[in-house]
């Protein structure tokens, strides 16, 4: 696929999506959000892709936020539409993918950038990364899910403080807070993302997709996560992956999962 604002590569079952507007610190304009949607939609359909890594180009920014120049003159209804469309086409979309998405946060992840990282299934960061939701400093609030996902990840009190102060966490602080899982020097970031992706790929893609859905259900209003877990657990027994996984264990060999 050819895009203007993102790069995609795919190798041995691992796809890497790189947001590529370095002169604007990879800020998310409308076109970039649209391209990301199209890329993730295609990667989810591609059975060969077992894990996706999302990162930013060059070494300064993952994403420095939504593109401020695009919404500075928006009205109330345009603002609401921006958030609703963005959440549906990218942020909720990524969170609900069955293919695991790892955010490799390689620099500033601010505003919509941190919101995008938080919509991924988990995050790792380079030691120069800085993360925050500075929207109130612009007179607006986080609109791509930040007020919901940040407290889920770090707790209500920490989220309140970070959002109200428009502050930034260092990579180590973000790790301590539970926002990122690992911090490594920048040169090792993609290597680590790839090695985690490889561990994921040893397991049943079908079971992973069902686990993502069940974990996400814990955070959805009006959805009984335990009921989703029971349903998905039961469904697993009807898959070839389950027969292969249990069969391989009993035969003392490595399983070969097909995702069926
Ligand atoms: N939207 C649009 N453009 C952005 C942007 C954003 N969120 N973040 C950075 N840019 C652009 C800058 O306008 C600048 O473009 P220019 O060279 O055409 O003027 C370019 O990216 C480089 O940014 P600059 O501010 O010069 O880099 P810096 O090293 O001095 O500062 C930041 C880095 C991240 C601290 C600063 O860019 C910043 O505060 N960005 C906005 C963060 C934010 O509020 N995000 C939430 C948006 S809702």
mmCIF file of C-alpha atoms and ligand atoms in Angstrom:
data_model
loop_
_atom_site.group_PDB
_atom_site.id
_atom_site.type_symbol
_atom_site.label_atom_id
_atom_site.label_comp_id
_atom_site.label_asym_id
_atom_site.label_seq_id
_atom_site.Cartn_x
_atom_site.Cartn_y
_atom_site.Cartn_z
ATOM 1 C CA UNK A 1 0.000 0.000 0.000
ATOM 2 C CA UNK A 2 1.204 3.495 -0.806
ATOM 3 C CA UNK A 3 0.438 6.252 1.650
ATOM 4 C CA UNK A 4 1.545 9.866 1.984
ATOM 5 C CA UNK A 5 1.785 10.122 5.737
ATOM 6 C CA UNK A 6 2.597 6.631 6.934
ATOM 7 C CA UNK A 7 4.946 3.813 5.974
ATOM 8 C CA UNK A 8 4.044 0.153 6.295
ATOM 9 C CA UNK A 9 6.322 -2.861 6.118
ATOM 10 C CA UNK A 10 5.600 -6.495 6.735
ATOM 11 C CA UNK A 11 8.128 -9.224 7.419
ATOM 12 C CA UNK A 12 7.742 -12.737 8.821
ATOM 13 C CA UNK A 13 4.274 -12.070 10.208
ATOM 14 C CA UNK A 14 5.142 -8.756 11.878
ATOM 15 C CA UNK A 15 3.848 -5.542 10.318
ATOM 16 C CA UNK A 16 5.333 -2.191 11.242
ATOM 17 C CA UNK A 17 3.324 0.989 10.741
ATOM 18 C CA UNK A 18 5.372 4.189 10.967
ATOM 19 C CA UNK A 19 3.705 7.575 11.177
ATOM 20 C CA UNK A 20 5.818 9.685 8.852
ATOM 21 C CA UNK A 21 5.351 13.450 9.125
ATOM 22 C CA UNK A 22 8.626 14.228 10.918
ATOM 23 C CA UNK A 23 8.617 17.935 10.077
ATOM 24 C CA UNK A 24 5.348 18.204 12.046
ATOM 25 C CA UNK A 25 6.545 15.777 14.730
ATOM 26 C CA UNK A 26 4.161 13.201 13.224
ATOM 27 C CA UNK A 27 1.082 15.215 14.283
ATOM 28 C CA UNK A 28 -2.159 13.477 13.370
ATOM 29 C CA UNK A 29 -3.960 15.373 10.643
ATOM 30 C CA UNK A 30 -7.161 14.102 9.056
ATOM 31 C CA UNK A 31 -5.341 12.428 6.171
ATOM 32 C CA UNK A 32 -3.004 10.560 8.525
ATOM 33 C CA UNK A 33 -5.914 9.293 10.620
ATOM 34 C CA UNK A 34 -7.631 8.088 7.450
ATOM 35 C CA UNK A 35 -4.486 6.358 6.206
ATOM 36 C CA UNK A 36 -3.928 4.689 9.578
ATOM 37 C CA UNK A 37 -7.490 3.395 9.494
ATOM 38 C CA UNK A 38 -6.976 1.944 6.020
ATOM 39 C CA UNK A 39 -3.639 0.381 6.952
ATOM 40 C CA UNK A 40 -4.956 -1.241 10.147
ATOM 41 C CA UNK A 41 -8.067 -2.490 8.359
ATOM 42 C CA UNK A 42 -5.931 -4.166 5.685
ATOM 43 C CA UNK A 43 -3.459 -5.622 8.186
ATOM 44 C CA UNK A 44 -6.285 -7.082 10.295
ATOM 45 C CA UNK A 45 -7.607 -8.874 7.194
ATOM 46 C CA UNK A 46 -4.159 -10.207 6.262
ATOM 47 C CA UNK A 47 -3.918 -13.674 7.814
ATOM 48 C CA UNK A 48 -0.133 -13.662 7.520
ATOM 49 C CA UNK A 49 0.116 -10.695 9.912
ATOM 50 C CA UNK A 50 0.236 -11.918 13.524
ATOM 51 C CA UNK A 51 1.385 -8.700 15.264
ATOM 52 C CA UNK A 52 1.563 -5.011 14.440
ATOM 53 C CA UNK A 53 4.097 -2.482 15.728
ATOM 54 C CA UNK A 54 3.097 1.190 15.609
ATOM 55 C CA UNK A 55 5.820 3.829 15.858
ATOM 56 C CA UNK A 56 6.813 7.311 14.706
ATOM 57 C CA UNK A 57 9.457 8.249 12.143
ATOM 58 C CA UNK A 58 12.867 9.622 13.164
ATOM 59 C CA UNK A 59 13.949 9.950 16.764
ATOM 60 C CA UNK A 60 12.082 12.914 18.214
ATOM 61 C CA UNK A 61 8.402 12.061 18.223
ATOM 62 C CA UNK A 62 5.972 9.182 18.239
ATOM 63 C CA UNK A 63 3.145 11.666 17.630
ATOM 64 C CA UNK A 64 3.111 15.233 19.053
ATOM 65 C CA UNK A 65 -0.689 15.323 19.068
ATOM 66 C CA UNK A 66 -3.607 15.998 16.827
ATOM 67 C CA UNK A 67 -2.670 18.568 14.186
ATOM 68 C CA UNK A 68 -3.542 21.820 15.959
ATOM 69 C CA UNK A 69 -3.533 23.798 12.696
ATOM 70 C CA UNK A 70 -6.477 21.752 11.435
ATOM 71 C CA UNK A 71 -8.896 22.416 14.287
ATOM 72 C CA UNK A 72 -7.900 25.847 15.606
ATOM 73 C CA UNK A 73 -10.970 27.507 14.024
ATOM 74 C CA UNK A 74 -13.501 24.704 14.615
ATOM 75 C CA UNK A 75 -17.029 25.311 15.969
ATOM 76 C CA UNK A 76 -18.668 23.316 18.798
ATOM 77 C CA UNK A 77 -20.255 20.846 16.377
ATOM 78 C CA UNK A 78 -17.086 20.482 14.307
ATOM 79 C CA UNK A 79 -15.126 19.788 17.504
ATOM 80 C CA UNK A 80 -17.559 17.078 18.576
ATOM 81 C CA UNK A 81 -17.487 15.552 15.097
ATOM 82 C CA UNK A 82 -13.673 15.548 15.055
ATOM 83 C CA UNK A 83 -13.591 13.540 18.286
ATOM 84 C CA UNK A 84 -16.408 11.165 17.307
ATOM 85 C CA UNK A 85 -15.026 10.381 13.860
ATOM 86 C CA UNK A 86 -11.459 10.021 15.113
ATOM 87 C CA UNK A 87 -12.481 7.703 17.940
ATOM 88 C CA UNK A 88 -14.525 5.484 15.636
ATOM 89 C CA UNK A 89 -12.107 5.298 12.723
ATOM 90 C CA UNK A 90 -8.831 5.010 14.588
ATOM 91 C CA UNK A 91 -8.703 4.891 18.379
ATOM 92 C CA UNK A 92 -11.575 2.485 19.151
ATOM 93 C CA UNK A 93 -10.807 0.694 15.905
ATOM 94 C CA UNK A 94 -7.225 -0.092 16.971
ATOM 95 C CA UNK A 95 -8.278 -1.089 20.494
ATOM 96 C CA UNK A 96 -10.789 -3.580 19.117
ATOM 97 C CA UNK A 97 -8.508 -5.215 16.550
ATOM 98 C CA UNK A 98 -7.972 -8.937 17.048
ATOM 99 C CA UNK A 99 -4.373 -8.614 15.876
ATOM 100 C CA UNK A 100 -2.157 -7.379 18.723
ATOM 101 C CA UNK A 101 -0.868 -3.831 18.290
ATOM 102 C CA UNK A 102 2.243 -2.752 20.211
ATOM 103 C CA UNK A 103 2.972 0.977 20.455
ATOM 104 C CA UNK A 104 6.714 1.617 20.259
ATOM 105 C CA UNK A 105 6.832 5.135 21.672
ATOM 106 C CA UNK A 106 10.020 6.649 20.271
ATOM 107 C CA UNK A 107 9.824 10.256 21.515
ATOM 108 C CA UNK A 108 7.061 12.757 22.284
ATOM 109 C CA UNK A 109 3.636 11.129 22.656
ATOM 110 C CA UNK A 110 1.415 14.072 23.443
ATOM 111 C CA UNK A 111 -2.323 14.622 23.229
ATOM 112 C CA UNK A 112 -3.667 12.499 20.383
ATOM 113 C CA UNK A 113 -0.263 10.796 20.242
ATOM 114 C CA UNK A 114 -0.520 9.449 23.762
ATOM 115 C CA UNK A 115 -4.189 8.681 23.128
ATOM 116 C CA UNK A 116 -3.169 6.606 20.112
ATOM 117 C CA UNK A 117 -0.478 4.797 22.113
ATOM 118 C CA UNK A 118 -3.075 4.104 24.828
ATOM 119 C CA UNK A 119 -5.502 2.673 22.263
ATOM 120 C CA UNK A 120 -2.824 0.121 21.301
ATOM 121 C CA UNK A 121 -2.881 -3.131 23.266
ATOM 122 C CA UNK A 122 0.258 -2.201 25.199
ATOM 123 C CA UNK A 123 3.185 0.187 25.038
ATOM 124 C CA UNK A 124 6.962 0.148 25.213
ATOM 125 C CA UNK A 125 9.087 3.307 25.114
ATOM 126 C CA UNK A 126 12.532 4.622 24.336
ATOM 127 C CA UNK A 127 14.329 6.348 27.187
ATOM 128 C CA UNK A 128 13.938 9.778 25.521
ATOM 129 C CA UNK A 129 10.122 9.455 25.295
ATOM 130 C CA UNK A 130 7.902 12.033 26.949
ATOM 131 C CA UNK A 131 4.200 11.478 27.425
ATOM 132 C CA UNK A 132 1.322 13.729 28.381
ATOM 133 C CA UNK A 133 -2.124 15.058 27.606
ATOM 134 C CA UNK A 134 -1.552 18.835 27.355
ATOM 135 C CA UNK A 135 -4.959 19.669 25.850
ATOM 136 C CA UNK A 136 -6.138 21.902 28.716
ATOM 137 C CA UNK A 137 -3.182 24.181 27.942
ATOM 138 C CA UNK A 138 -4.906 24.768 24.590
ATOM 139 C CA UNK A 139 -8.308 25.358 26.175
ATOM 140 C CA UNK A 140 -9.722 21.978 25.188
ATOM 141 C CA UNK A 141 -9.825 18.494 26.734
ATOM 142 C CA UNK A 142 -8.508 15.187 25.410
ATOM 143 C CA UNK A 143 -10.988 14.048 22.751
ATOM 144 C CA UNK A 144 -9.592 10.790 21.426
ATOM 145 C CA UNK A 145 -10.352 8.706 24.514
ATOM 146 C CA UNK A 146 -7.668 10.156 26.794
ATOM 147 C CA UNK A 147 -9.972 10.953 29.710
ATOM 148 C CA UNK A 148 -11.093 7.320 29.711
ATOM 149 C CA UNK A 149 -7.969 5.302 28.884
ATOM 150 C CA UNK A 150 -5.452 7.248 30.992
ATOM 151 C CA UNK A 151 -7.298 6.554 34.295
ATOM 152 C CA UNK A 152 -7.752 2.922 33.224
ATOM 153 C CA UNK A 153 -3.978 2.606 32.886
ATOM 154 C CA UNK A 154 -2.580 4.787 35.670
ATOM 155 C CA UNK A 155 -5.518 5.282 38.072
ATOM 156 C CA UNK A 156 -7.872 8.213 38.511
ATOM 157 C CA UNK A 157 -5.723 10.422 40.742
ATOM 158 C CA UNK A 158 -2.603 10.275 38.552
ATOM 159 C CA UNK A 159 -4.723 10.849 35.429
ATOM 160 C CA UNK A 160 -6.421 13.860 37.025
ATOM 161 C CA UNK A 161 -3.071 15.414 37.926
ATOM 162 C CA UNK A 162 -1.435 14.746 34.553
ATOM 163 C CA UNK A 163 -4.385 16.140 32.608
ATOM 164 C CA UNK A 164 -4.961 19.168 34.880
ATOM 165 C CA UNK A 165 -1.292 20.171 34.941
ATOM 166 C CA UNK A 166 -0.820 19.460 31.213
ATOM 167 C CA UNK A 167 2.408 17.868 32.404
ATOM 168 C CA UNK A 168 4.718 15.363 30.767
ATOM 169 C CA UNK A 169 5.992 12.075 32.160
ATOM 170 C CA UNK A 170 9.469 10.828 31.352
ATOM 171 C CA UNK A 171 9.702 7.290 30.016
ATOM 172 C CA UNK A 172 10.771 5.974 33.428
ATOM 173 C CA UNK A 173 7.917 7.818 35.167
ATOM 174 C CA UNK A 174 5.496 6.397 32.606
ATOM 175 C CA UNK A 175 6.807 2.917 33.369
ATOM 176 C CA UNK A 176 6.421 3.399 37.107
ATOM 177 C CA UNK A 177 2.868 4.653 36.521
ATOM 178 C CA UNK A 178 1.972 1.575 34.426
ATOM 179 C CA UNK A 179 1.575 3.505 31.205
ATOM 180 C CA UNK A 180 4.391 1.676 29.418
ATOM 181 C CA UNK A 181 5.675 -1.837 30.054
ATOM 182 C CA UNK A 182 9.357 -1.471 29.169
ATOM 183 C CA UNK A 183 11.875 1.336 28.600
ATOM 184 C CA UNK A 184 14.995 0.829 26.479
ATOM 185 C CA UNK A 185 17.528 3.029 24.665
ATOM 186 C CA UNK A 186 16.083 4.340 21.419
ATOM 187 C CA UNK A 187 18.358 2.192 19.237
ATOM 188 C CA UNK A 188 16.894 -0.938 20.857
ATOM 189 C CA UNK A 189 13.218 0.022 20.746
ATOM 190 C CA UNK A 190 12.156 -1.722 17.540
ATOM 191 C CA UNK A 191 14.328 -4.703 18.355
ATOM 192 C CA UNK A 192 12.448 -5.112 21.646
ATOM 193 C CA UNK A 193 9.078 -4.600 19.924
ATOM 194 C CA UNK A 194 9.994 -7.298 17.409
ATOM 195 C CA UNK A 195 11.162 -9.729 20.061
ATOM 196 C CA UNK A 196 7.904 -9.306 22.013
ATOM 197 C CA UNK A 197 5.946 -9.709 18.758
ATOM 198 C CA UNK A 198 7.814 -12.953 18.081
ATOM 199 C CA UNK A 199 6.838 -14.315 21.503
ATOM 200 C CA UNK A 200 3.218 -13.409 20.771
ATOM 201 C CA UNK A 201 3.387 -15.170 17.405
ATOM 202 C CA UNK A 202 4.223 -18.507 19.009
ATOM 203 C CA UNK A 203 0.672 -18.574 20.383
ATOM 204 C CA UNK A 204 -2.737 -19.095 18.847
ATOM 205 C CA UNK A 205 -3.831 -15.965 16.957
ATOM 206 C CA UNK A 206 -7.465 -16.954 17.436
ATOM 207 C CA UNK A 207 -7.053 -17.305 21.188
ATOM 208 C CA UNK A 208 -5.164 -13.996 21.335
ATOM 209 C CA UNK A 209 -7.998 -12.232 19.492
ATOM 210 C CA UNK A 210 -10.540 -13.702 21.904
ATOM 211 C CA UNK A 211 -8.407 -12.693 24.890
ATOM 212 C CA UNK A 212 -8.133 -9.098 23.600
ATOM 213 C CA UNK A 213 -11.914 -8.950 23.284
ATOM 214 C CA UNK A 214 -12.432 -10.313 26.809
ATOM 215 C CA UNK A 215 -9.874 -7.964 28.386
ATOM 216 C CA UNK A 216 -11.379 -4.960 26.585
ATOM 217 C CA UNK A 217 -14.834 -5.996 27.810
ATOM 218 C CA UNK A 218 -13.697 -5.192 31.350
ATOM 219 C CA UNK A 219 -13.622 -1.516 30.382
ATOM 220 C CA UNK A 220 -16.870 -1.282 28.400
ATOM 221 C CA UNK A 221 -20.001 0.106 29.977
ATOM 222 C CA UNK A 222 -22.950 -2.261 30.000
ATOM 223 C CA UNK A 223 -20.814 -5.235 28.966
ATOM 224 C CA UNK A 224 -20.285 -8.155 31.348
ATOM 225 C CA UNK A 225 -16.619 -9.036 30.906
ATOM 226 C CA UNK A 226 -17.030 -12.361 32.732
ATOM 227 C CA UNK A 227 -19.808 -13.322 30.309
ATOM 228 C CA UNK A 228 -17.589 -12.444 27.316
ATOM 229 C CA UNK A 229 -14.803 -14.504 28.872
ATOM 230 C CA UNK A 230 -17.096 -17.519 29.288
ATOM 231 C CA UNK A 231 -18.359 -17.176 25.704
ATOM 232 C CA UNK A 232 -14.881 -16.802 24.195
ATOM 233 C CA UNK A 233 -13.447 -19.550 26.385
ATOM 234 C CA UNK A 234 -16.178 -21.913 25.199
ATOM 235 C CA UNK A 235 -15.740 -20.919 21.547
ATOM 236 C CA UNK A 236 -12.013 -21.689 21.777
ATOM 237 C CA UNK A 237 -12.854 -25.385 22.207
ATOM 238 C CA UNK A 238 -14.335 -25.424 18.695
ATOM 239 C CA UNK A 239 -11.153 -24.216 16.982
ATOM 240 C CA UNK A 240 -8.376 -26.073 15.186
ATOM 241 C CA UNK A 241 -5.900 -23.978 17.178
ATOM 242 C CA UNK A 242 -7.216 -25.535 20.417
ATOM 243 C CA UNK A 243 -6.863 -29.063 19.030
ATOM 244 C CA UNK A 244 -3.367 -28.222 17.815
ATOM 245 C CA UNK A 245 -2.308 -26.528 21.067
ATOM 246 C CA UNK A 246 -3.525 -29.279 23.388
ATOM 247 C CA UNK A 247 -2.472 -32.041 20.955
ATOM 248 C CA UNK A 248 1.047 -30.623 20.664
ATOM 249 C CA UNK A 249 1.348 -30.413 24.447
ATOM 250 C CA UNK A 250 0.324 -34.040 24.893
ATOM 251 C CA UNK A 251 2.613 -35.160 22.050
ATOM 252 C CA UNK A 252 5.496 -33.118 23.525
ATOM 253 C CA UNK A 253 6.056 -31.048 20.372
ATOM 254 C CA UNK A 254 5.778 -27.375 19.435
ATOM 255 C CA UNK A 255 2.336 -26.357 18.155
ATOM 256 C CA UNK A 256 1.822 -24.950 14.670
ATOM 257 C CA UNK A 257 -1.155 -22.626 14.884
ATOM 258 C CA UNK A 258 -3.123 -21.715 11.774
ATOM 259 C CA UNK A 259 -5.583 -19.275 13.318
ATOM 260 C CA UNK A 260 -8.533 -21.499 12.385
HETATM 261 N N1 LIG B 1 0.041 20.035 15.623
HETATM 262 C C1 LIG B 1 0.556 20.667 14.556
HETATM 263 N N2 LIG B 1 1.858 20.926 14.387
HETATM 264 C C2 LIG B 1 2.683 20.489 15.351
HETATM 265 C C3 LIG B 1 2.223 19.822 16.497
HETATM 266 C C4 LIG B 1 0.832 19.593 16.606
HETATM 267 N N3 LIG B 1 0.304 18.929 17.646
HETATM 268 N N4 LIG B 1 3.284 19.539 17.284
HETATM 269 C C5 LIG B 1 4.364 20.011 16.644
HETATM 270 N N5 LIG B 1 4.005 20.589 15.482
HETATM 271 C C6 LIG B 1 4.866 21.224 14.489
HETATM 272 C C7 LIG B 1 5.306 22.608 14.924
HETATM 273 O O1 LIG B 1 4.305 23.566 14.651
HETATM 274 C C8 LIG B 1 6.552 22.793 14.086
HETATM 275 O O2 LIG B 1 6.162 23.092 12.778
HETATM 276 P P1 LIG B 1 6.874 24.324 11.957
HETATM 277 O O3 LIG B 1 8.324 23.932 11.904
HETATM 278 O O4 LIG B 1 6.204 24.308 10.642
HETATM 279 O O5 LIG B 1 6.638 25.539 12.783
HETATM 280 C C9 LIG B 1 7.159 21.414 14.059
HETATM 281 O O6 LIG B 1 6.092 20.513 14.355
HETATM 282 C C10 LIG B 1 8.254 21.182 15.088
HETATM 283 O O7 LIG B 1 7.727 21.512 16.370
HETATM 284 P P2 LIG B 1 8.397 22.556 17.377
HETATM 285 O O8 LIG B 1 7.340 23.068 18.297
HETATM 286 O O9 LIG B 1 9.184 23.583 16.621
HETATM 287 O O10 LIG B 1 9.412 21.604 18.141
HETATM 288 P P3 LIG B 1 9.979 21.803 19.609
HETATM 289 O O11 LIG B 1 11.099 20.826 19.739
HETATM 290 O O12 LIG B 1 10.305 23.236 19.865
HETATM 291 O O13 LIG B 1 8.795 21.405 20.606
HETATM 292 C C11 LIG B 1 6.919 20.059 21.348
HETATM 293 C C12 LIG B 1 8.309 20.083 20.635
HETATM 294 C C13 LIG B 1 6.367 18.655 21.196
HETATM 295 C C14 LIG B 1 7.112 20.394 22.825
HETATM 296 C C15 LIG B 1 5.994 21.095 20.691
HETATM 297 O O14 LIG B 1 6.006 20.888 19.284
HETATM 298 C C16 LIG B 1 4.557 21.040 21.153
HETATM 299 O O15 LIG B 1 4.261 21.475 22.243
HETATM 300 N N6 LIG B 1 3.642 20.517 20.294
HETATM 301 C C17 LIG B 1 2.232 20.508 20.575
HETATM 302 C C18 LIG B 1 1.907 19.466 21.630
HETATM 303 C C19 LIG B 1 0.431 19.470 21.942
HETATM 304 O O16 LIG B 1 -0.086 20.405 22.526
HETATM 305 N N7 LIG B 1 -0.229 18.405 21.533
HETATM 306 C C20 LIG B 1 -1.634 18.227 21.820
HETATM 307 C C21 LIG B 1 -2.436 18.647 20.681
HETATM 308 S S1 LIG B 1 -4.151 18.388 21.020
#
